[in-house]
Coordinates of C-alpha atoms and ligand atoms in Angstrom, one line a residue:
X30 CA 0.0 0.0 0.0
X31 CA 1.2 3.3 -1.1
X32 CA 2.0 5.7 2.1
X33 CA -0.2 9.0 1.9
X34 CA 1.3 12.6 1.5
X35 CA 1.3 13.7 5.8
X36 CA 2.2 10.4 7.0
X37 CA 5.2 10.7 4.8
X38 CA 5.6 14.1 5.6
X39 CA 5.3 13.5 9.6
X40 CA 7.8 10.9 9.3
X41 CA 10.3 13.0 7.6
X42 CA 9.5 15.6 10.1
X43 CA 10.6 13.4 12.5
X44 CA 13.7 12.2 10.7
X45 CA 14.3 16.3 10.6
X46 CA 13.6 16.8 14.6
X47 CA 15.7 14.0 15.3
X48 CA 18.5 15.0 13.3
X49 CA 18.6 18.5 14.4
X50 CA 19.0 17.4 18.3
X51 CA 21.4 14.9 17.1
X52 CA 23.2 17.8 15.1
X53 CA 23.4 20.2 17.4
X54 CA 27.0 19.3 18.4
X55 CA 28.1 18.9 15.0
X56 CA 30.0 21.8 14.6
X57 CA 29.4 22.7 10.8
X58 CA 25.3 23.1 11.8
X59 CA 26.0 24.6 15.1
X60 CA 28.4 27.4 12.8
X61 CA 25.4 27.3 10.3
X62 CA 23.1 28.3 13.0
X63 CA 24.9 30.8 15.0
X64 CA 25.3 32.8 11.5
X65 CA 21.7 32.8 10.7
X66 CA 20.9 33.9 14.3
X67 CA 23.4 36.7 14.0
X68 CA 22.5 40.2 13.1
X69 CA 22.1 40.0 9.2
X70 CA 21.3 43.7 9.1
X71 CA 24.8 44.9 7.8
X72 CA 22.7 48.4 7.8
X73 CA 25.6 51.0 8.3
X74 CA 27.7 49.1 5.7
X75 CA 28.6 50.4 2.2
X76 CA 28.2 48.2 -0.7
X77 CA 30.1 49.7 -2.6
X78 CA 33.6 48.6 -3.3
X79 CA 35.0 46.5 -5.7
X80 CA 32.5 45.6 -8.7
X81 CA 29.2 45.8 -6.9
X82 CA 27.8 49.2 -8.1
X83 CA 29.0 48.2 -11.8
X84 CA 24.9 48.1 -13.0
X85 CA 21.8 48.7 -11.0
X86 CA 19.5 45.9 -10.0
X87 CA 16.4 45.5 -7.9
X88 CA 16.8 43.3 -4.7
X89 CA 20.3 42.9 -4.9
X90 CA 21.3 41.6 -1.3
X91 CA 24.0 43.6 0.6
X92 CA 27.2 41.7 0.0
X93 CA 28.0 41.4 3.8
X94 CA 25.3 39.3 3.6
X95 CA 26.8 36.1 1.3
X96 CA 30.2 37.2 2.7
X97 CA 29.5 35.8 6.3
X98 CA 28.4 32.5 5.2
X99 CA 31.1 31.9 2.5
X100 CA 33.9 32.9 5.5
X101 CA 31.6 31.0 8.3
X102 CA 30.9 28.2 6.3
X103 CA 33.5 27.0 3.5
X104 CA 37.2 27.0 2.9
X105 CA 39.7 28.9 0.3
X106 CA 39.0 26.8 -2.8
X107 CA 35.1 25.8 -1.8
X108 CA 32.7 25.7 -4.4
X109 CA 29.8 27.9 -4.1
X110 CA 26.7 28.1 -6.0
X111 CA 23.7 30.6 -6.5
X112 CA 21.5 29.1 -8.6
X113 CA 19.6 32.9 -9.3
X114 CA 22.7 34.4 -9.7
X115 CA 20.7 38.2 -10.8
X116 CA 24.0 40.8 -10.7
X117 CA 26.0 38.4 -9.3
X118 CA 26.4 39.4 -5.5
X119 CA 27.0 36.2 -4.1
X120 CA 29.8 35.3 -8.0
X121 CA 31.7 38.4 -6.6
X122 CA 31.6 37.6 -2.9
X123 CA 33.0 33.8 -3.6
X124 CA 35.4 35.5 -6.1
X125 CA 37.1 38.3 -3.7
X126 CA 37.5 36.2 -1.0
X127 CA 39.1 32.6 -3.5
X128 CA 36.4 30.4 -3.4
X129 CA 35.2 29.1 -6.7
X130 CA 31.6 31.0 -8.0
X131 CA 29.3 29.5 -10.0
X132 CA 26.2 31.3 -11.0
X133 CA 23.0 30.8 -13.5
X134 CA 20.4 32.5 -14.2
X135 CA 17.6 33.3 -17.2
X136 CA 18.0 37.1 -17.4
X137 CA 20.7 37.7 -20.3
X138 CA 21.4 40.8 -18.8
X139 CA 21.7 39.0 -15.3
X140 CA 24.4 36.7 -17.1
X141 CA 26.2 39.9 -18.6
X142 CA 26.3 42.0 -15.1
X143 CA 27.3 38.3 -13.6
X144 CA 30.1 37.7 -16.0
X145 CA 32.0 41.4 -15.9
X146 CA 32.0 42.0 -12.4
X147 CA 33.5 38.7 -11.5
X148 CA 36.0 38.8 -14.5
X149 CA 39.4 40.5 -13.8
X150 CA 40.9 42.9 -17.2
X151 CA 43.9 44.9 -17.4
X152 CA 42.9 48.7 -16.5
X153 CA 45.6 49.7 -19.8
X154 CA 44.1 48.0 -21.9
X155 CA 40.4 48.9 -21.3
X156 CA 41.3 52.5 -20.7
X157 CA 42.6 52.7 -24.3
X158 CA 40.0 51.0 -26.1
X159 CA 37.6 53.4 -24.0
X160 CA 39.7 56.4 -25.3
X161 CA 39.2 54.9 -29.1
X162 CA 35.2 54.1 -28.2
X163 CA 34.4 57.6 -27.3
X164 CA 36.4 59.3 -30.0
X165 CA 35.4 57.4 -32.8
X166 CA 31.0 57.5 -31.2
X167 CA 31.9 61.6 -31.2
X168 CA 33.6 61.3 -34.7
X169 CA 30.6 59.3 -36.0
X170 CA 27.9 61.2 -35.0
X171 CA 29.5 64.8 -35.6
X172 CA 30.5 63.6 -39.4
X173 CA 28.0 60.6 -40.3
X174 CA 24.6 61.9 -38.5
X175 CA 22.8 61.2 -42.3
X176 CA 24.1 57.4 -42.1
X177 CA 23.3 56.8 -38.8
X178 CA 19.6 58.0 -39.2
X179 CA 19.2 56.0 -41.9
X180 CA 20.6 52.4 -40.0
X181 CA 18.3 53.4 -37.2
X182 CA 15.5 52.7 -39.5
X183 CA 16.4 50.0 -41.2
X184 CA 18.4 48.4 -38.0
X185 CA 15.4 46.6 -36.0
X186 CA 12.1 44.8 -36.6
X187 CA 9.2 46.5 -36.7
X188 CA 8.2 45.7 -33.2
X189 CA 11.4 46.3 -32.1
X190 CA 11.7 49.8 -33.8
X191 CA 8.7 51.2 -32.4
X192 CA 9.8 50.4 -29.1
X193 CA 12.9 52.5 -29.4
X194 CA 11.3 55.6 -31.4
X195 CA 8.8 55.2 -27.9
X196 CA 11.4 55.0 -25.3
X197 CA 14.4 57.2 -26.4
X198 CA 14.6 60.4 -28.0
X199 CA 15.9 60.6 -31.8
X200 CA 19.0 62.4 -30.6
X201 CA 19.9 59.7 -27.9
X202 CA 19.3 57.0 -30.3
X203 CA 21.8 58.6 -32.7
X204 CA 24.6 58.3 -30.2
X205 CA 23.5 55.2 -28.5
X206 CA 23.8 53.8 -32.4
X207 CA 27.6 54.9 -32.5
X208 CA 28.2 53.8 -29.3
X209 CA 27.0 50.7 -30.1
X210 CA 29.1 50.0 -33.0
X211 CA 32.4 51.0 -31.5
X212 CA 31.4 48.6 -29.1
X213 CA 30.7 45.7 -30.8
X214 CA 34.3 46.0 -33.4
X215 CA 35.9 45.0 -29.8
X216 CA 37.0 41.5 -30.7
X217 CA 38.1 40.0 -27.3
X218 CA 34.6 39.3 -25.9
X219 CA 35.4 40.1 -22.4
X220 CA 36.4 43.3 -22.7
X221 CA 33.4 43.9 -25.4
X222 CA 31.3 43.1 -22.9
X223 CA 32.7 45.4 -20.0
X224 CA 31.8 48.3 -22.6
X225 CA 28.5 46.6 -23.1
X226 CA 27.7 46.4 -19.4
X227 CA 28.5 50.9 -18.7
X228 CA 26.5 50.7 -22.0
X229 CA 23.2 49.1 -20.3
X230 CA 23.9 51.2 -17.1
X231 CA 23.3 54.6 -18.7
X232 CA 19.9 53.2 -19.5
X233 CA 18.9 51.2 -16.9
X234 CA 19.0 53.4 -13.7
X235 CA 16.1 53.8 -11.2
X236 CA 15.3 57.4 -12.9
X237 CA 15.0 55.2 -16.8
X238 CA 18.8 57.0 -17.6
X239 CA 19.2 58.3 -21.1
X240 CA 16.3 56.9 -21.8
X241 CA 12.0 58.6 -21.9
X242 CA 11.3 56.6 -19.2
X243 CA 10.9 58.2 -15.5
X244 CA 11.6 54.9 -13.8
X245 CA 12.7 51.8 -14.4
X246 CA 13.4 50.0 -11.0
X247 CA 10.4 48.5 -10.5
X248 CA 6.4 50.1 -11.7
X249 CA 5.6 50.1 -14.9
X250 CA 8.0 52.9 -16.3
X251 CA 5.9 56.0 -17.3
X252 CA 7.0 57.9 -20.6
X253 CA 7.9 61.9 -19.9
X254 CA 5.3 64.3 -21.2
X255 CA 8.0 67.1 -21.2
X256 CA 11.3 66.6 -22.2
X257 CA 14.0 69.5 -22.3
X258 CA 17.3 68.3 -24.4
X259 CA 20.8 68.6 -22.8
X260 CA 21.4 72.2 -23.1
X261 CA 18.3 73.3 -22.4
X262 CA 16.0 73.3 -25.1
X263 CA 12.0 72.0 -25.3
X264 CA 12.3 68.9 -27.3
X265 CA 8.6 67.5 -26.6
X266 CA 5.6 68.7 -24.7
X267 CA 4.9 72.2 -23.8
X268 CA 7.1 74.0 -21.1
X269 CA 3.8 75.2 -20.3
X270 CA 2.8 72.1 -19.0
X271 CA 4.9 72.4 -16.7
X272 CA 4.0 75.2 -14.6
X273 CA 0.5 74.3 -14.1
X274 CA 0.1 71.0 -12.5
X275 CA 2.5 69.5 -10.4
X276 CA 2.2 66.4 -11.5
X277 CA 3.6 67.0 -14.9
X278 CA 6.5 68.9 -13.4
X279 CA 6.8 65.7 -11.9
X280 CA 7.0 64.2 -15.7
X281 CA 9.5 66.1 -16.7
X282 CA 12.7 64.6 -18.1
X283 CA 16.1 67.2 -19.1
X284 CA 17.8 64.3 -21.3
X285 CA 21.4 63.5 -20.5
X286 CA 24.3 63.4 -23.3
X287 CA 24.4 59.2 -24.3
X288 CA 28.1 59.8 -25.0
X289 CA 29.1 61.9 -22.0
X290 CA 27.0 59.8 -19.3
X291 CA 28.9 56.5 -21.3
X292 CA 32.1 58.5 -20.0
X293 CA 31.6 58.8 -17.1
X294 CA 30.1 55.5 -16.0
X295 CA 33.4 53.7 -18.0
X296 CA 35.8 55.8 -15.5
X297 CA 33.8 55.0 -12.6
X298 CA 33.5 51.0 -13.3
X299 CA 37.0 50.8 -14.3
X300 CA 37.8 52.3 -11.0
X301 CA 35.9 49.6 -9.5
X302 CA 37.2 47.2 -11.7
X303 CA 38.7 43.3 -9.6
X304 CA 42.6 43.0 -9.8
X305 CA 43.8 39.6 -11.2
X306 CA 45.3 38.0 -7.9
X307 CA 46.7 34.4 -7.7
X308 CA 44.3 33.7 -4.9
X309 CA 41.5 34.1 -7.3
X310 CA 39.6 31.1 -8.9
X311 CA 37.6 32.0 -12.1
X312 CA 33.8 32.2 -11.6
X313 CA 31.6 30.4 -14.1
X314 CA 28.4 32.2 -15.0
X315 CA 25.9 30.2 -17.6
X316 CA 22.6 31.2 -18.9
X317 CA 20.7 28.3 -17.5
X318 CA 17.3 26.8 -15.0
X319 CA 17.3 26.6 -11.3
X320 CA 14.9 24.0 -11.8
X321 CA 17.4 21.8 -13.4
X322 CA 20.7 22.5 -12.9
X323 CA 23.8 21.0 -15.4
X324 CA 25.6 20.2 -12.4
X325 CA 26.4 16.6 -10.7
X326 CA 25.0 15.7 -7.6
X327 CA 26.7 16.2 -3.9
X328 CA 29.4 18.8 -6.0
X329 CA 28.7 21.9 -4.3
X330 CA 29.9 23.3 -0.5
X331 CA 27.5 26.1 0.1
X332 CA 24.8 27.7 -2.0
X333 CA 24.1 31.4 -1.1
X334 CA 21.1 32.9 -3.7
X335 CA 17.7 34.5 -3.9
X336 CA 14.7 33.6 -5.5
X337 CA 12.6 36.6 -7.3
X338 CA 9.6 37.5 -5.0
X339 CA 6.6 35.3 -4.6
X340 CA 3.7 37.7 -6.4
X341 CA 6.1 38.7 -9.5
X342 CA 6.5 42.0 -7.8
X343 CA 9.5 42.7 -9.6
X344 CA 9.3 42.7 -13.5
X345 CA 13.0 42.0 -14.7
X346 CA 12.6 42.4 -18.2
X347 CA 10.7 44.9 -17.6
X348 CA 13.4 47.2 -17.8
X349 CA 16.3 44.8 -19.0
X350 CA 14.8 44.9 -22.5
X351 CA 15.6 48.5 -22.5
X352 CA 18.9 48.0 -22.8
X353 CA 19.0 44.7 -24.4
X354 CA 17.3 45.5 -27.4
X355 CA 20.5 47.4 -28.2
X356 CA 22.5 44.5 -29.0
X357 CA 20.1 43.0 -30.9
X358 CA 17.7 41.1 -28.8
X359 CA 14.1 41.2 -30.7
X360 CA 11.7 42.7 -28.5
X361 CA 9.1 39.8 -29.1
X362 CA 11.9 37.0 -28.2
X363 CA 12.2 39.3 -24.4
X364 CA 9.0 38.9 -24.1
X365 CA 8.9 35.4 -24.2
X366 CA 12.0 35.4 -21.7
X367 CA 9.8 36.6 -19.3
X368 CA 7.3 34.6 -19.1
X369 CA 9.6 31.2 -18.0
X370 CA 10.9 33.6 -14.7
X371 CA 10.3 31.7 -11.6
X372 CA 7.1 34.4 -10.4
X373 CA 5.8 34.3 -13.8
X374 CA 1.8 35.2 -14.3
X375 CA 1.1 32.5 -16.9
X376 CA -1.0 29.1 -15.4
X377 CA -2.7 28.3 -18.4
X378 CA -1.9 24.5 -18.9
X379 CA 0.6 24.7 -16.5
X380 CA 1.3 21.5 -14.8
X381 CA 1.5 21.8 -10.3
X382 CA 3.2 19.8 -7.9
X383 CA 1.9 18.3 -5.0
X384 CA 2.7 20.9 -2.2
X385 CA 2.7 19.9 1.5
X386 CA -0.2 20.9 4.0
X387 CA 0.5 24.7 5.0
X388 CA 1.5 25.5 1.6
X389 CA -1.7 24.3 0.0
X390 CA -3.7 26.3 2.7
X391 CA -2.1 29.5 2.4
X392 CA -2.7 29.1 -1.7
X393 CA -6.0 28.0 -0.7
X394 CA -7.1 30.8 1.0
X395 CA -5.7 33.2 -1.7
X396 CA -7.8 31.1 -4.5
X397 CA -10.9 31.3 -2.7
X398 CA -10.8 35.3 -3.2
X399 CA -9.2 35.2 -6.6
X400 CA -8.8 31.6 -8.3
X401 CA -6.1 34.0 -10.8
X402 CA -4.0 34.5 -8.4
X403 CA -3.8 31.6 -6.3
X404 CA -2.4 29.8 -9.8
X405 CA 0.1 32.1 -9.3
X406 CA 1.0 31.4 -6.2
X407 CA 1.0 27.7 -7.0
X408 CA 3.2 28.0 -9.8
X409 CA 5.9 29.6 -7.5
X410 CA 6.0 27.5 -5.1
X411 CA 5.4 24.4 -7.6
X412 CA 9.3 25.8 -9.1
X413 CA 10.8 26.5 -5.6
X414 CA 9.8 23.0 -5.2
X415 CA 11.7 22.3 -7.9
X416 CA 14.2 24.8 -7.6
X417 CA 15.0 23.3 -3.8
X418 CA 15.0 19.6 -4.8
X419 CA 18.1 20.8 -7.2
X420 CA 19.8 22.1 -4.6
X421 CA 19.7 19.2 -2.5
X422 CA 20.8 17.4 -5.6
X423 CA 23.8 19.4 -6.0
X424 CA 25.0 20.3 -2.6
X425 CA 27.5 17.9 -0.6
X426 CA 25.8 16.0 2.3
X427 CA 26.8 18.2 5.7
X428 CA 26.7 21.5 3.7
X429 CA 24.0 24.4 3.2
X430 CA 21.5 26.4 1.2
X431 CA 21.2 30.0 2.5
X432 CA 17.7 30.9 0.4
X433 CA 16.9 34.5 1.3
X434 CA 13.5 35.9 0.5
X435 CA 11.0 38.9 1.2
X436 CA 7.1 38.5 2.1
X437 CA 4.6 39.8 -0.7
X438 CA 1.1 40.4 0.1
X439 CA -1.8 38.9 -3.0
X440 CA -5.1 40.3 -2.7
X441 CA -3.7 41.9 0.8
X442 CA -3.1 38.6 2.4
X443 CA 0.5 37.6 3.5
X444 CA 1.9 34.9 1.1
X445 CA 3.9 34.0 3.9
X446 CA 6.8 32.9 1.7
X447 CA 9.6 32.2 4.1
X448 CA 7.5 29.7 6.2
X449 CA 6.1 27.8 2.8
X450 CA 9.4 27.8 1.3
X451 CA 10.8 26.4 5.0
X452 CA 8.2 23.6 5.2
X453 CA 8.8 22.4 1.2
X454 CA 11.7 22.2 2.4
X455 CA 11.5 19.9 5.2
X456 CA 9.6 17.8 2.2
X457 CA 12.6 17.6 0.4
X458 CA 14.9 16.4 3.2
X459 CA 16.3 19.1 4.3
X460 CA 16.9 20.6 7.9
X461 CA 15.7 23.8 8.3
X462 CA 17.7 24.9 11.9
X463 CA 16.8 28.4 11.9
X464 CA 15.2 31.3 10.2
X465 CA 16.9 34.7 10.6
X466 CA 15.1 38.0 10.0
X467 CA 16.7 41.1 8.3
X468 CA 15.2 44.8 8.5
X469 CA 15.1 46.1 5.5
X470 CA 17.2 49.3 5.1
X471 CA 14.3 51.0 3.0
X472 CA 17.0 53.8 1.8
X473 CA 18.8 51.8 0.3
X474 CA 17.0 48.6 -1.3
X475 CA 14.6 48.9 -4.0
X476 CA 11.4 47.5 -3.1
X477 CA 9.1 46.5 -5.8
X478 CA 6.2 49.4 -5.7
X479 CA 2.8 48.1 -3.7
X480 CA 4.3 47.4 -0.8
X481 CA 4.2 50.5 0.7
X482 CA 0.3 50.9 0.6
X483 CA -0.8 48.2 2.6
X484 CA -3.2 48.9 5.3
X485 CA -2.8 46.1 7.7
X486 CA -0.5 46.7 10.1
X487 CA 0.9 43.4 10.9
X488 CA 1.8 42.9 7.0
X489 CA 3.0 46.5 6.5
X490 CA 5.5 45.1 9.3
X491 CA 6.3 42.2 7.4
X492 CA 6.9 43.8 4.2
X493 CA 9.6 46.1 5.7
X494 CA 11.4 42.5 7.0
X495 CA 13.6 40.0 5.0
X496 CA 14.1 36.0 5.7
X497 CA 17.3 34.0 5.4
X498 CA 16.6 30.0 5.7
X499 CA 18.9 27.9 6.8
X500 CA 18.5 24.2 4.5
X501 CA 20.3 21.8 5.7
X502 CA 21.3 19.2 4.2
X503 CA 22.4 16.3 6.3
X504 CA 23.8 13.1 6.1
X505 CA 21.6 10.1 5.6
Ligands
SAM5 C1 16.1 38.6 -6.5 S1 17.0 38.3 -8.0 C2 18.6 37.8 -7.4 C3 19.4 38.9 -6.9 C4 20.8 38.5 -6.5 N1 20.8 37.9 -5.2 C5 21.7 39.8 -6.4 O1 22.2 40.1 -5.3 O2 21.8 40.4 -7.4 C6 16.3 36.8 -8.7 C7 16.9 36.3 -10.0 O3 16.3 35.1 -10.3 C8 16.3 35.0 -11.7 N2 15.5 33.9 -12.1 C9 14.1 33.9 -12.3 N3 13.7 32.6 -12.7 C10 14.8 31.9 -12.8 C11 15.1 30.5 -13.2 N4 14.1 29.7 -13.6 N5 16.3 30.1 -13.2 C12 17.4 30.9 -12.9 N6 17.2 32.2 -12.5 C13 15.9 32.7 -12.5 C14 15.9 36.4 -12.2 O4 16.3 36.6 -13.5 C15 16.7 37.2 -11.2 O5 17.9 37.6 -11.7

């Protein structure tokens, strides 16, 4: 007779209780759990040294935060994984301090941020070729305006095309096209790529950069109504909009010089660029699926990563594929992209997992108000399913997951993420020793938009909070 889903799940809950009493001398989970009941708050810390601040990125974790655990919990040479790897905090973390990074992810532009700030180049060398980049983009569009305007219309699909005459002014897209070019004559991909990378981040800022857009972090960007041109002048709209409602002031764009904002982000990122060391062990960073990793089983020491937010809050190629249509990425093919994220909307014919008890009432009470959205919800935690019984796969037996995740609200109830995520878990085989909380230091992380209107309290409390679970992964 086939065992039903709880008495299987009671019995591996006791297996779990049993091995965590047992483990609690061990000294590997005891170090695991005195981490994740430290302070994980690293509030009065700067992010910013090394490669971090190369590109904007929502939800990036402060890099204190993989840090502790790669010190606390592996040795020089230790492989470390995060299956998610977005821009690449925990890559850079394993890299600086000579452990061995390894990083997927489905974002391309994830996978280029990724790849440059955990990939050491000779400062010379890339200072030169950024000397020859901005004199020949100046050159180009100063003597060759007539060819460029015509390769702008001839350059994209039609989908693709509109999208750019929406998004960025005629004048940007001239010197975004010579920039472009330089670029791409760069044969050594790893320096093309470092130019591509201060490329994307004079787009892709939280104010939508040389771009029309207002914002790109996380809403739905919204187009400027009033846009003044570097020097001053009205290019679109009326500057009488302006001084009537303050709302359209509030719409108003002054568009920054492509060529000059490319400048200045090259000296900055080269500044910030990692020295070749002989501690140093080269990260690998490969488009691929946290739900089925190319990787052998029992391979990997420590796994540090974080999964995109249970309600989809935060639209990657939202604004990615502002950037990314530049090096010719059709918009429709983005599009696609997006729909396979782990958070994705689409449930049509989509096939669920069984999901233990807790888990199936809190997506229970969410479909009973909106069956939509509950499909959702299923769908994420049907992939972190997935996505966790990987990472048991992969990891070595004695070693950890660190899976850190925020709360999102559907419908204003709590999805209550961390303690879903915690019990699937337990499912899997895994020992969960400890959940730790982080306050989120609202200055400085960009939360997706929503979450700052709630109305009930307790929520509103939850949303400004962070969770870092422990998996353990013992031996059996
Ligand atoms: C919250 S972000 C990770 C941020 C990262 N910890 C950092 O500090 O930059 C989540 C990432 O998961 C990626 N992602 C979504 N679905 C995925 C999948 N099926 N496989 C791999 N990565 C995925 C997204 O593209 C995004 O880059």
């Amino acid at each position: 007779m086939t065992k039903d889903l709880s008495s299987t799940l009671k019995e591996q809950l006791a297996l779990n209780y049993h091995i965590k009493e047992k483990s609690k001398e061990d000294s590997y989970y005891s170090r695991l759990t005195t981490i994740l009941s430290s302070d994980l708050n690293f509030h009065q810390q700067s992010s910013r040294y090394a490669s971090h601040n190369f590109h904007s990125f929502p939800a990036k974790f402060p890099p204190q935060l993989p840090s502790k655990f790669i010190l606390g919990l592996t040795e020089p040479g230790g492989i470390v994984l995060d299956p998610m790897v977005g821009s690449g905090t925990t890559a850079v973390e394993a890299f600086l301090n000579g452990r061995k990074g390894i990083g997927f992810d489905i974002d391309p532009l994830a996978i280029m941020i990724s790849r440059v700030k955990t990939t050491p180049l000779k400062e010379d060398r890339l200072a030169k070729i950024f000397r020859r980049i901005v004199k020949n983009a100046r050159k180009e569009v100063q003597e060759n305006q007539h060819d460029l305007e015509k390769q702008l219309n001839t350059q994209w699909d039609t989908k693709t095309k509109q999208f750019i005459d929406y998004w960025f002014a005629r004048e940007t897209q001239i010197e975004l096209l010579a920039l472009v070019q330089q670029i791409l004559k760069i044969e050594d991909e790893s320096y093309r790529t470092f130019f591509q990378l201060a490329f994307s981040a004079i787009i892709i800022t939280k104010s939508g950069g040389v771009s029309l857009a207002l914002d790109l972090a996380h809403t739905r960007p919204h187009k400027a109504k009033v846009v003044f041109s570097p020097n001053g002048e009205l290019l679109y709209g009326s500057k009488f909009l302006t001084s009537g409602s303050p709302r359209l002031k509030v719409l108003t764009k002054k568009l920054r010089p492509a060529i000059e904002e490319f400048e200045k982000r090259c000296i900055q990122n080269i500044s910030g660029l990692v020295n070749n060391s002989s501690r140093f062990i080269p990260t690998e960073i490969n488009f691929g699926n946290a739900q089925k990793l190319p990787l052998e089983e029992n391979s990997i020491d420590l796994i540090v990563t974080s999964p995109p937010y249970a309600s989809n809050a935060i639209d990657y190629m939202r604004a990615h594929k502002f950037s990314l249509v530049w090096f010719g990425f059709p918009i429709e093919e983005l599009s696609e992209q997006r729909r396979k994220y782990i958070g994705g909307e689409a449930t049509t014919n989509y096939v669920f997992e069984s999901l233990p008890e807790s888990t199936s009432q809190t997506i229970q009470r969410i479909s009973e108000i909106d069956e939509k959205r509950g499909n959702v919800l299923k769908r994420y935690f049907t992939e972190m399913s997935r996505t966790l019984k990987e990472m048991y796969r992969v990891l070595k037996p004695d070693k950890a997951a660190i899976v850190v995740v925020g709360s999102s609200t559907m419908r204003g109830m709590d999805t209550a993420t961390h303690q879903c995520l915690a019990e699937i878990g337990e499912q899997i085989g895994f020992v969960v020793p400890h959940i730790g909380i982080r306050k989120l230091d609202r200055n400085k992380r960009m939360l997706p938009s929503g979450l700052k209107t709630d109305l009930n309290s307790q929520i509103q409390k939850r949303m400004h909070e962070e969770y870092v679970i422990g998996f353990y992964k013992p031996h059996h």
